[in-house]
Short mmCIF file of C-alpha atoms and ligand atoms in Angstrom, two decimals:
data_model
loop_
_atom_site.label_atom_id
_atom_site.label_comp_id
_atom_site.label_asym_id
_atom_site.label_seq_id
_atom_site.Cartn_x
_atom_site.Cartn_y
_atom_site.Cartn_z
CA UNK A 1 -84.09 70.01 -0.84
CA UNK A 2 -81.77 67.79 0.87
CA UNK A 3 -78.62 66.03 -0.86
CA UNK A 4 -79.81 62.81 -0.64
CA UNK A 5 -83.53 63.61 -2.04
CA UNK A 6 -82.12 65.60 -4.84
CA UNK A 7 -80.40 62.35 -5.55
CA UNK A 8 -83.37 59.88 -5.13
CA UNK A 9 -85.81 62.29 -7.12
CA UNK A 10 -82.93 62.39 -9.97
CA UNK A 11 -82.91 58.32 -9.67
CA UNK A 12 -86.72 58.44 -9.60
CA UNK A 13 -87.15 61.03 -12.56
CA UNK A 14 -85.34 58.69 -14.65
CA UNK A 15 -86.97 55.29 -13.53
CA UNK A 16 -88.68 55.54 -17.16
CA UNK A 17 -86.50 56.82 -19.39
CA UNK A 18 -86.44 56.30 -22.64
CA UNK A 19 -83.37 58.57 -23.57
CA UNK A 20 -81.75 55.99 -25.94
CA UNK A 21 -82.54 51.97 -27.29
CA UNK A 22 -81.28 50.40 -24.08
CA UNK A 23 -84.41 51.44 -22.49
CA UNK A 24 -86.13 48.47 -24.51
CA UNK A 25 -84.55 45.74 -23.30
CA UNK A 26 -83.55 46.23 -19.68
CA UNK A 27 -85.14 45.02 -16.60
CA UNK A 28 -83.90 48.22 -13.89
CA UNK A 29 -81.80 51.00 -14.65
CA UNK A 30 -79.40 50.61 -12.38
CA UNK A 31 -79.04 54.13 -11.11
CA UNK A 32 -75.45 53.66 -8.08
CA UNK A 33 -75.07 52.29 -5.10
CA UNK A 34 -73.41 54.22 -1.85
CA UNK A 35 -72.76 57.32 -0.05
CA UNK A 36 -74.65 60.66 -1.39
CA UNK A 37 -72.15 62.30 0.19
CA UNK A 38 -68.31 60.02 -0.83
CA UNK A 39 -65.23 61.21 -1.23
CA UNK A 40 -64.81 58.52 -3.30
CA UNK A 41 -66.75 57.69 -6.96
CA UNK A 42 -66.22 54.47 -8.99
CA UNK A 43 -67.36 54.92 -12.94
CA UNK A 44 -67.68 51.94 -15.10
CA UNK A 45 -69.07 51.39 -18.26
CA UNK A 46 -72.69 50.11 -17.83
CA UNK A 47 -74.54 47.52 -16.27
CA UNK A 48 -74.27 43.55 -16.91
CA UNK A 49 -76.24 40.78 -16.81
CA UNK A 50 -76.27 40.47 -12.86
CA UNK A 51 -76.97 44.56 -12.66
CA UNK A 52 -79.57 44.32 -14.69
CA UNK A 53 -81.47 41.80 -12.75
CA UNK A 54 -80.59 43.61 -9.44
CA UNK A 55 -80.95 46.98 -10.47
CA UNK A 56 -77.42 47.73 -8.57
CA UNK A 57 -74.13 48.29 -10.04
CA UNK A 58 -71.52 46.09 -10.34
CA UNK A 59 -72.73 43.20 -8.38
CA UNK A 60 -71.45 40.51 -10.75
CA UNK A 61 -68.18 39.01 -11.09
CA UNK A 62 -66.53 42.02 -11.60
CA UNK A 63 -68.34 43.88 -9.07
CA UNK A 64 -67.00 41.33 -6.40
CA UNK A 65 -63.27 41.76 -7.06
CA UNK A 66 -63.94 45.87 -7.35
CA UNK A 67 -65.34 44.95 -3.77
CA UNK A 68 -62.42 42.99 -2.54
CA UNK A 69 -59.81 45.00 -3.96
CA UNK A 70 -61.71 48.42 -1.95
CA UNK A 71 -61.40 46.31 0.86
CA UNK A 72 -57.79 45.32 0.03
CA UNK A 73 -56.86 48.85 -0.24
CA UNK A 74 -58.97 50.19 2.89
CA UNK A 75 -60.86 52.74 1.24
CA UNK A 76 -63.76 52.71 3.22
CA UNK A 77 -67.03 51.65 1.72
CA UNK A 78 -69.62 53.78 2.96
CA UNK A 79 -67.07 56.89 1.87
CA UNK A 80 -67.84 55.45 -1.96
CA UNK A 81 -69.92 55.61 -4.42
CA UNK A 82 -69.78 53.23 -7.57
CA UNK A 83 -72.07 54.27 -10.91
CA UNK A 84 -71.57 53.39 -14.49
CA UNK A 85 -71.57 55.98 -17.69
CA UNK A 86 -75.09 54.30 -19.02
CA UNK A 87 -77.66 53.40 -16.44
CA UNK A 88 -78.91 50.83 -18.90
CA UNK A 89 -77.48 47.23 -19.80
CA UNK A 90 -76.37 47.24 -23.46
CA UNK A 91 -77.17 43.89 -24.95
CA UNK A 92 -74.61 41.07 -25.10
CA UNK A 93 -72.45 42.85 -22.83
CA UNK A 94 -71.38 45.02 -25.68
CA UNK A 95 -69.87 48.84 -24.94
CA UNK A 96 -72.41 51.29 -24.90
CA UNK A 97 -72.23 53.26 -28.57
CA UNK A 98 -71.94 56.75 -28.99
CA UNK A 99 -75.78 57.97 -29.17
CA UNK A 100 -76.18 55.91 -25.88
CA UNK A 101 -72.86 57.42 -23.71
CA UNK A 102 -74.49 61.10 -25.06
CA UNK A 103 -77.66 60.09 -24.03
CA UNK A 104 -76.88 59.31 -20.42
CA UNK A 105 -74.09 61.68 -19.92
CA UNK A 106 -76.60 65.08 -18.38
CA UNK A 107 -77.31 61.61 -15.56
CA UNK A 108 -73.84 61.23 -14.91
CA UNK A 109 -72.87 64.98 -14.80
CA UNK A 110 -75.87 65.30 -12.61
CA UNK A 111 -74.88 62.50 -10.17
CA UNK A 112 -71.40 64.18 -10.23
CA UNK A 113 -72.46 67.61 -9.30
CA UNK A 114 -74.94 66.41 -6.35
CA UNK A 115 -72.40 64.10 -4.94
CA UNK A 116 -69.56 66.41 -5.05
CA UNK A 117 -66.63 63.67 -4.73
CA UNK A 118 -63.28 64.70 -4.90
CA UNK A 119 -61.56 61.45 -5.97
CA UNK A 120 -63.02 59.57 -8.90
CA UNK A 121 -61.54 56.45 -10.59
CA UNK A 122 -62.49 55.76 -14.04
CA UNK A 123 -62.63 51.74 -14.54
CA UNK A 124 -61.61 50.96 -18.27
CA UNK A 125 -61.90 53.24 -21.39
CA UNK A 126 -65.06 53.86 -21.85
CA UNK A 127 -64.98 55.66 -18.36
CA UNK A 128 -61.66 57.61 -18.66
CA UNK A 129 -62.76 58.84 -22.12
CA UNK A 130 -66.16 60.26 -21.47
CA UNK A 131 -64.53 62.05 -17.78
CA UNK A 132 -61.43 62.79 -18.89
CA UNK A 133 -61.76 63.21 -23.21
CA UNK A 134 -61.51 60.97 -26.48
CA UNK A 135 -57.84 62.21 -25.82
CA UNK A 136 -57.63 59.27 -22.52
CA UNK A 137 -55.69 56.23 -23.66
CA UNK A 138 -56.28 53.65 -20.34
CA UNK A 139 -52.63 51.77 -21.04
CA UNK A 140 -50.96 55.43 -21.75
CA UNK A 141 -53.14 57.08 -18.86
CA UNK A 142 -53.52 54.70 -16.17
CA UNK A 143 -52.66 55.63 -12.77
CA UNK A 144 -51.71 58.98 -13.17
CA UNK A 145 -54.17 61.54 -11.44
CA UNK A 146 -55.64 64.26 -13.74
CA UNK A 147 -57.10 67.55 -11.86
CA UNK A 148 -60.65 68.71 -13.22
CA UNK A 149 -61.86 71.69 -11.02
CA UNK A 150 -61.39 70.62 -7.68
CA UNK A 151 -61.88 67.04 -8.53
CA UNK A 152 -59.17 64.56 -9.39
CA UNK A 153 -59.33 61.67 -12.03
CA UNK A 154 -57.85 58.62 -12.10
CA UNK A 155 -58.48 56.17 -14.74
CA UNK A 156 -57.72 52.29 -13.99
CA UNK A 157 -58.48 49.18 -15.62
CA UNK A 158 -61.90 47.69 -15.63
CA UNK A 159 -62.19 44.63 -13.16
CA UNK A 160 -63.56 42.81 -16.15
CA UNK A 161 -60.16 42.85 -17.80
CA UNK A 162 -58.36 41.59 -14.60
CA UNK A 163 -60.50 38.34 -15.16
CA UNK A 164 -59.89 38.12 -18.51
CA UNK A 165 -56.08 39.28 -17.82
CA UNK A 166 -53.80 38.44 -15.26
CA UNK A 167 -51.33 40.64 -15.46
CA UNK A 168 -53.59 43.70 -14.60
CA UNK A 169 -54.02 42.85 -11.42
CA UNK A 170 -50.28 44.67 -10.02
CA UNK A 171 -50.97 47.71 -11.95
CA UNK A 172 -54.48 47.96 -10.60
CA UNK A 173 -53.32 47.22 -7.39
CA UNK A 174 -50.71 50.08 -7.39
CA UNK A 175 -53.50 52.20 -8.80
CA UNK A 176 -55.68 51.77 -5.68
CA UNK A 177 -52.38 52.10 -3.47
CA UNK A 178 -52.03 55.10 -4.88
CA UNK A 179 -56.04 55.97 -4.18
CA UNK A 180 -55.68 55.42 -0.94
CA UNK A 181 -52.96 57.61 -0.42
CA UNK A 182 -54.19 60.39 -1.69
CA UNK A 183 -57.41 59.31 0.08
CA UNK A 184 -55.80 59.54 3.21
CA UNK A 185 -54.36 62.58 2.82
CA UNK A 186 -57.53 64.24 1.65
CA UNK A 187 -58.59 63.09 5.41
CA UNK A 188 -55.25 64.68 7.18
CA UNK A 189 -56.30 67.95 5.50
CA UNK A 190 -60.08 68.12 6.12
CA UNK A 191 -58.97 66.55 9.84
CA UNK A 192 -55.96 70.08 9.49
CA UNK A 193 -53.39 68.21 9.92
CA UNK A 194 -50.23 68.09 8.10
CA UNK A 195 -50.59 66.88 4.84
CA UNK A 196 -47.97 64.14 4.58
CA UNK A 197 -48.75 64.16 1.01
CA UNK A 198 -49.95 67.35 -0.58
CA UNK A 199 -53.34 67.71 -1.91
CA UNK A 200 -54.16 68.52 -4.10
CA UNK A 201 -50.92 66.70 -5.21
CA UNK A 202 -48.65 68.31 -7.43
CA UNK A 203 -47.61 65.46 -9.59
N1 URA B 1 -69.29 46.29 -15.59
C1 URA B 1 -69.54 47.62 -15.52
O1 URA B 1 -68.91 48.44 -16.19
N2 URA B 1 -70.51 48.02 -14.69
C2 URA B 1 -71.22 47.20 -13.93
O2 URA B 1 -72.08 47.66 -13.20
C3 URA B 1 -70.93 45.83 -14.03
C4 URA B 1 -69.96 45.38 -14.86
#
Protein backbone atom coordinates (compact mmCIF):
# COMPACT_ATOMS: atom_id res chain seq x y z
CA UNK A 1 0.00 0.00 0.00
CA UNK A 2 1.16 3.30 -0.98
CA UNK A 3 2.32 6.16 1.59
CA UNK A 4 -0.28 8.32 0.95
CA UNK A 5 -3.23 5.55 1.17
CA UNK A 6 -1.80 4.18 4.31
CA UNK A 7 -2.32 7.71 5.44
CA UNK A 8 -5.90 8.36 4.09
CA UNK A 9 -7.13 4.79 5.30
CA UNK A 10 -5.52 5.76 8.88
CA UNK A 11 -7.57 9.28 8.52
CA UNK A 12 -10.56 7.25 7.31
CA UNK A 13 -10.33 4.41 10.05
CA UNK A 14 -10.66 7.02 12.54
CA UNK A 15 -13.47 9.24 10.91
CA UNK A 16 -15.69 7.64 13.86
CA UNK A 17 -13.86 7.35 16.67
CA UNK A 18 -14.95 7.35 19.77
CA UNK A 19 -11.53 6.85 21.63
CA UNK A 20 -12.22 9.52 24.33
CA UNK A 21 -15.33 12.35 25.30
CA UNK A 22 -14.29 14.78 22.58
CA UNK A 23 -15.84 12.53 20.14
CA UNK A 24 -19.33 13.90 21.48
CA UNK A 25 -19.17 17.19 20.75
CA UNK A 26 -17.13 17.80 17.62
CA UNK A 27 -18.22 18.46 14.17
CA UNK A 28 -14.82 16.75 12.03
CA UNK A 29 -11.86 15.34 13.45
CA UNK A 30 -9.52 17.22 12.01
CA UNK A 31 -7.04 14.60 10.97
CA UNK A 32 -3.58 17.24 9.17
CA UNK A 33 -3.20 19.03 6.42
CA UNK A 34 0.03 18.69 3.86
CA UNK A 35 2.67 16.64 2.41
CA UNK A 36 2.55 12.66 3.18
CA UNK A 37 5.85 12.76 2.47
CA UNK A 38 7.48 16.50 4.55
CA UNK A 39 10.48 17.00 5.89
CA UNK A 40 8.84 19.20 7.93
CA UNK A 41 5.86 18.40 10.82
CA UNK A 42 4.05 21.12 12.85
CA UNK A 43 2.31 19.59 16.27
CA UNK A 44 -0.10 21.66 18.17
CA UNK A 45 -2.36 20.96 20.75
CA UNK A 46 -5.83 20.28 19.21
CA UNK A 47 -8.27 21.76 17.12
CA UNK A 48 -10.32 25.17 17.72
CA UNK A 49 -13.34 26.55 16.97
CA UNK A 50 -12.47 27.36 13.20
CA UNK A 51 -10.82 23.56 12.88
CA UNK A 52 -13.59 22.15 14.02
CA UNK A 53 -15.94 23.60 11.55
CA UNK A 54 -13.38 22.99 8.70
CA UNK A 55 -12.17 19.80 9.64
CA UNK A 56 -8.42 21.22 8.92
CA UNK A 57 -5.86 22.20 11.32
CA UNK A 58 -5.00 25.36 12.35
CA UNK A 59 -6.98 27.48 10.06
CA UNK A 60 -7.99 30.07 12.65
CA UNK A 61 -6.24 32.96 13.93
CA UNK A 62 -3.45 31.16 14.97
CA UNK A 63 -3.27 29.03 12.06
CA UNK A 64 -2.80 32.25 9.86
CA UNK A 65 0.25 33.68 11.64
CA UNK A 66 1.80 29.81 11.79
CA UNK A 67 1.15 30.39 7.94
CA UNK A 68 2.80 33.72 7.60
CA UNK A 69 5.58 33.13 9.79
CA UNK A 70 6.39 29.55 7.38
CA UNK A 71 6.28 31.90 4.74
CA UNK A 72 8.45 34.46 6.61
CA UNK A 73 10.98 31.89 7.22
CA UNK A 74 10.83 30.12 3.63
CA UNK A 75 10.20 26.76 4.68
CA UNK A 76 8.38 25.60 1.92
CA UNK A 77 4.78 24.63 2.34
CA UNK A 78 4.15 21.68 0.42
CA UNK A 79 7.54 20.17 2.29
CA UNK A 80 5.14 20.46 5.68
CA UNK A 81 2.89 18.92 7.40
CA UNK A 82 0.91 20.56 10.38
CA UNK A 83 -1.29 18.04 12.90
CA UNK A 84 -2.31 18.54 16.45
CA UNK A 85 -1.80 15.88 19.55
CA UNK A 86 -5.88 15.32 19.71
CA UNK A 87 -7.74 15.15 16.46
CA UNK A 88 -10.76 16.35 18.37
CA UNK A 89 -11.74 20.02 19.58
CA UNK A 90 -11.82 20.04 23.41
CA UNK A 91 -14.63 22.28 24.52
CA UNK A 92 -14.09 25.95 25.37
CA UNK A 93 -10.80 25.86 23.91
CA UNK A 94 -9.56 24.15 26.99
CA UNK A 95 -6.13 21.77 26.82
CA UNK A 96 -6.88 18.41 26.06
CA UNK A 97 -6.68 16.30 29.66
CA UNK A 98 -4.72 13.42 30.22
CA UNK A 99 -7.22 10.42 29.26
CA UNK A 100 -7.75 12.43 25.95
CA UNK A 101 -3.70 13.13 24.92
CA UNK A 102 -3.43 9.00 25.79
CA UNK A 103 -6.24 8.39 23.84
CA UNK A 104 -5.06 9.96 20.61
CA UNK A 105 -1.43 9.44 21.03
CA UNK A 106 -1.25 5.50 18.87
CA UNK A 107 -2.90 8.48 15.90
CA UNK A 108 -0.12 10.66 16.32
CA UNK A 109 2.67 7.99 16.59
CA UNK A 110 1.00 6.49 13.61
CA UNK A 111 0.98 9.73 11.51
CA UNK A 112 4.65 10.06 12.66
CA UNK A 113 5.85 6.74 11.53
CA UNK A 114 4.02 6.92 7.94
CA UNK A 115 5.23 10.37 7.32
CA UNK A 116 8.70 9.83 8.33
CA UNK A 117 9.71 13.70 8.86
CA UNK A 118 12.91 14.50 10.06
CA UNK A 119 12.30 17.98 11.53
CA UNK A 120 9.34 18.42 13.84
CA UNK A 121 8.44 21.57 15.83
CA UNK A 122 6.38 21.19 18.81
CA UNK A 123 4.02 24.47 19.16
CA UNK A 124 3.43 25.12 23.01
CA UNK A 125 3.57 22.58 25.94
CA UNK A 126 1.22 20.39 25.44
CA UNK A 127 3.17 19.40 22.18
CA UNK A 128 6.79 19.38 23.50
CA UNK A 129 5.63 17.29 26.50
CA UNK A 130 3.81 14.45 24.88
CA UNK A 131 7.05 14.27 21.89
CA UNK A 132 9.65 15.06 23.90
CA UNK A 133 8.44 13.92 27.93
CA UNK A 134 6.59 15.49 31.07
CA UNK A 135 10.38 16.39 31.58
CA UNK A 136 9.89 19.47 28.44
CA UNK A 137 9.54 22.87 30.04
CA UNK A 138 8.60 25.24 26.65
CA UNK A 139 10.37 28.59 28.38
CA UNK A 140 13.44 26.23 29.65
CA UNK A 141 13.33 24.13 26.26
CA UNK A 142 12.50 26.35 23.53
CA UNK A 143 14.59 26.48 20.58
CA UNK A 144 17.01 24.05 21.31
CA UNK A 145 16.85 20.87 18.98
CA UNK A 146 16.47 17.49 20.78
CA UNK A 147 17.54 14.22 18.61
CA UNK A 148 14.91 11.24 18.86
CA UNK A 149 16.10 8.40 16.46
CA UNK A 150 16.81 10.03 13.40
CA UNK A 151 14.30 12.70 13.99
CA UNK A 152 14.94 16.06 15.57
CA UNK A 153 12.59 18.06 17.98
CA UNK A 154 12.16 21.39 18.43
CA UNK A 155 9.65 22.78 20.70
CA UNK A 156 8.42 26.57 20.14
CA UNK A 157 5.74 28.60 21.39
CA UNK A 158 2.18 28.13 20.33
CA UNK A 159 1.00 30.92 17.83
CA UNK A 160 -1.87 31.36 20.23
CA UNK A 161 0.46 32.81 22.83
CA UNK A 162 2.10 35.25 20.30
CA UNK A 163 -1.49 36.85 20.11
CA UNK A 164 -2.01 36.87 23.49
CA UNK A 165 1.86 37.91 24.01
CA UNK A 166 3.95 40.15 22.24
CA UNK A 167 7.05 39.51 23.22
CA UNK A 168 7.06 35.88 21.79
CA UNK A 169 7.12 36.84 18.61
CA UNK A 170 11.47 37.39 18.45
CA UNK A 171 12.00 34.18 20.14
CA UNK A 172 9.66 32.37 17.80
CA UNK A 173 11.07 34.05 15.08
CA UNK A 174 14.68 32.95 15.93
CA UNK A 175 13.17 29.53 16.47
CA UNK A 176 12.01 29.23 12.82
CA UNK A 177 15.44 30.94 11.72
CA UNK A 178 16.93 28.37 13.24
CA UNK A 179 14.34 25.70 11.37
CA UNK A 180 15.21 26.81 8.38
CA UNK A 181 18.69 26.40 8.75
CA UNK A 182 18.83 23.23 9.65
CA UNK A 183 16.13 22.77 6.97
CA UNK A 184 18.39 23.83 4.48
CA UNK A 185 21.06 21.93 5.36
CA UNK A 186 19.06 18.74 5.55
CA UNK A 187 18.61 19.71 1.62
CA UNK A 188 22.61 20.31 0.97
CA UNK A 189 23.04 16.76 2.32
CA UNK A 190 20.24 14.79 0.59
CA UNK A 191 21.30 17.22 -2.65
CA UNK A 192 25.50 15.70 -1.33
CA UNK A 193 26.71 18.65 -1.00
CA UNK A 194 28.71 20.10 1.69
CA UNK A 195 26.91 20.47 4.66
CA UNK A 196 27.50 24.10 5.65
CA UNK A 197 25.92 23.17 8.81
CA UNK A 198 26.22 19.63 10.03
CA UNK A 199 23.31 17.41 10.28
CA UNK A 200 22.50 15.99 12.13
CA UNK A 201 23.85 19.03 14.13
CA UNK A 202 25.93 18.50 16.97
CA UNK A 203 24.70 21.14 19.28
N1 LIG B 1 -4.50 25.56 18.03
C1 LIG B 1 -3.99 24.32 17.92
O1 LIG B 1 -3.22 23.85 18.77
N2 LIG B 1 -4.33 23.61 16.85
C2 LIG B 1 -5.13 24.05 15.89
O2 LIG B 1 -5.39 23.33 14.94
C3 LIG B 1 -5.65 25.35 16.04
C4 LIG B 1 -5.33 26.10 17.12
Amino acid sequence: MSLVQSLTNLAASLENCQGCELAQGRRHLVFGRGSPRARLMLIGEGPGADEDRLGQPFVGRAGQLLDKILAAAELPGDDTYICNVVKCRPPDNRLPNAAEVEACKPHLREQIRLIRPQLIVCLGALASQVLIGPQARITRDRGRWLQKGRMLIMPTFHPAALLRDESKKRPVWEDMQAVRDQYQALLRQEAGEPAGKTWPPTD
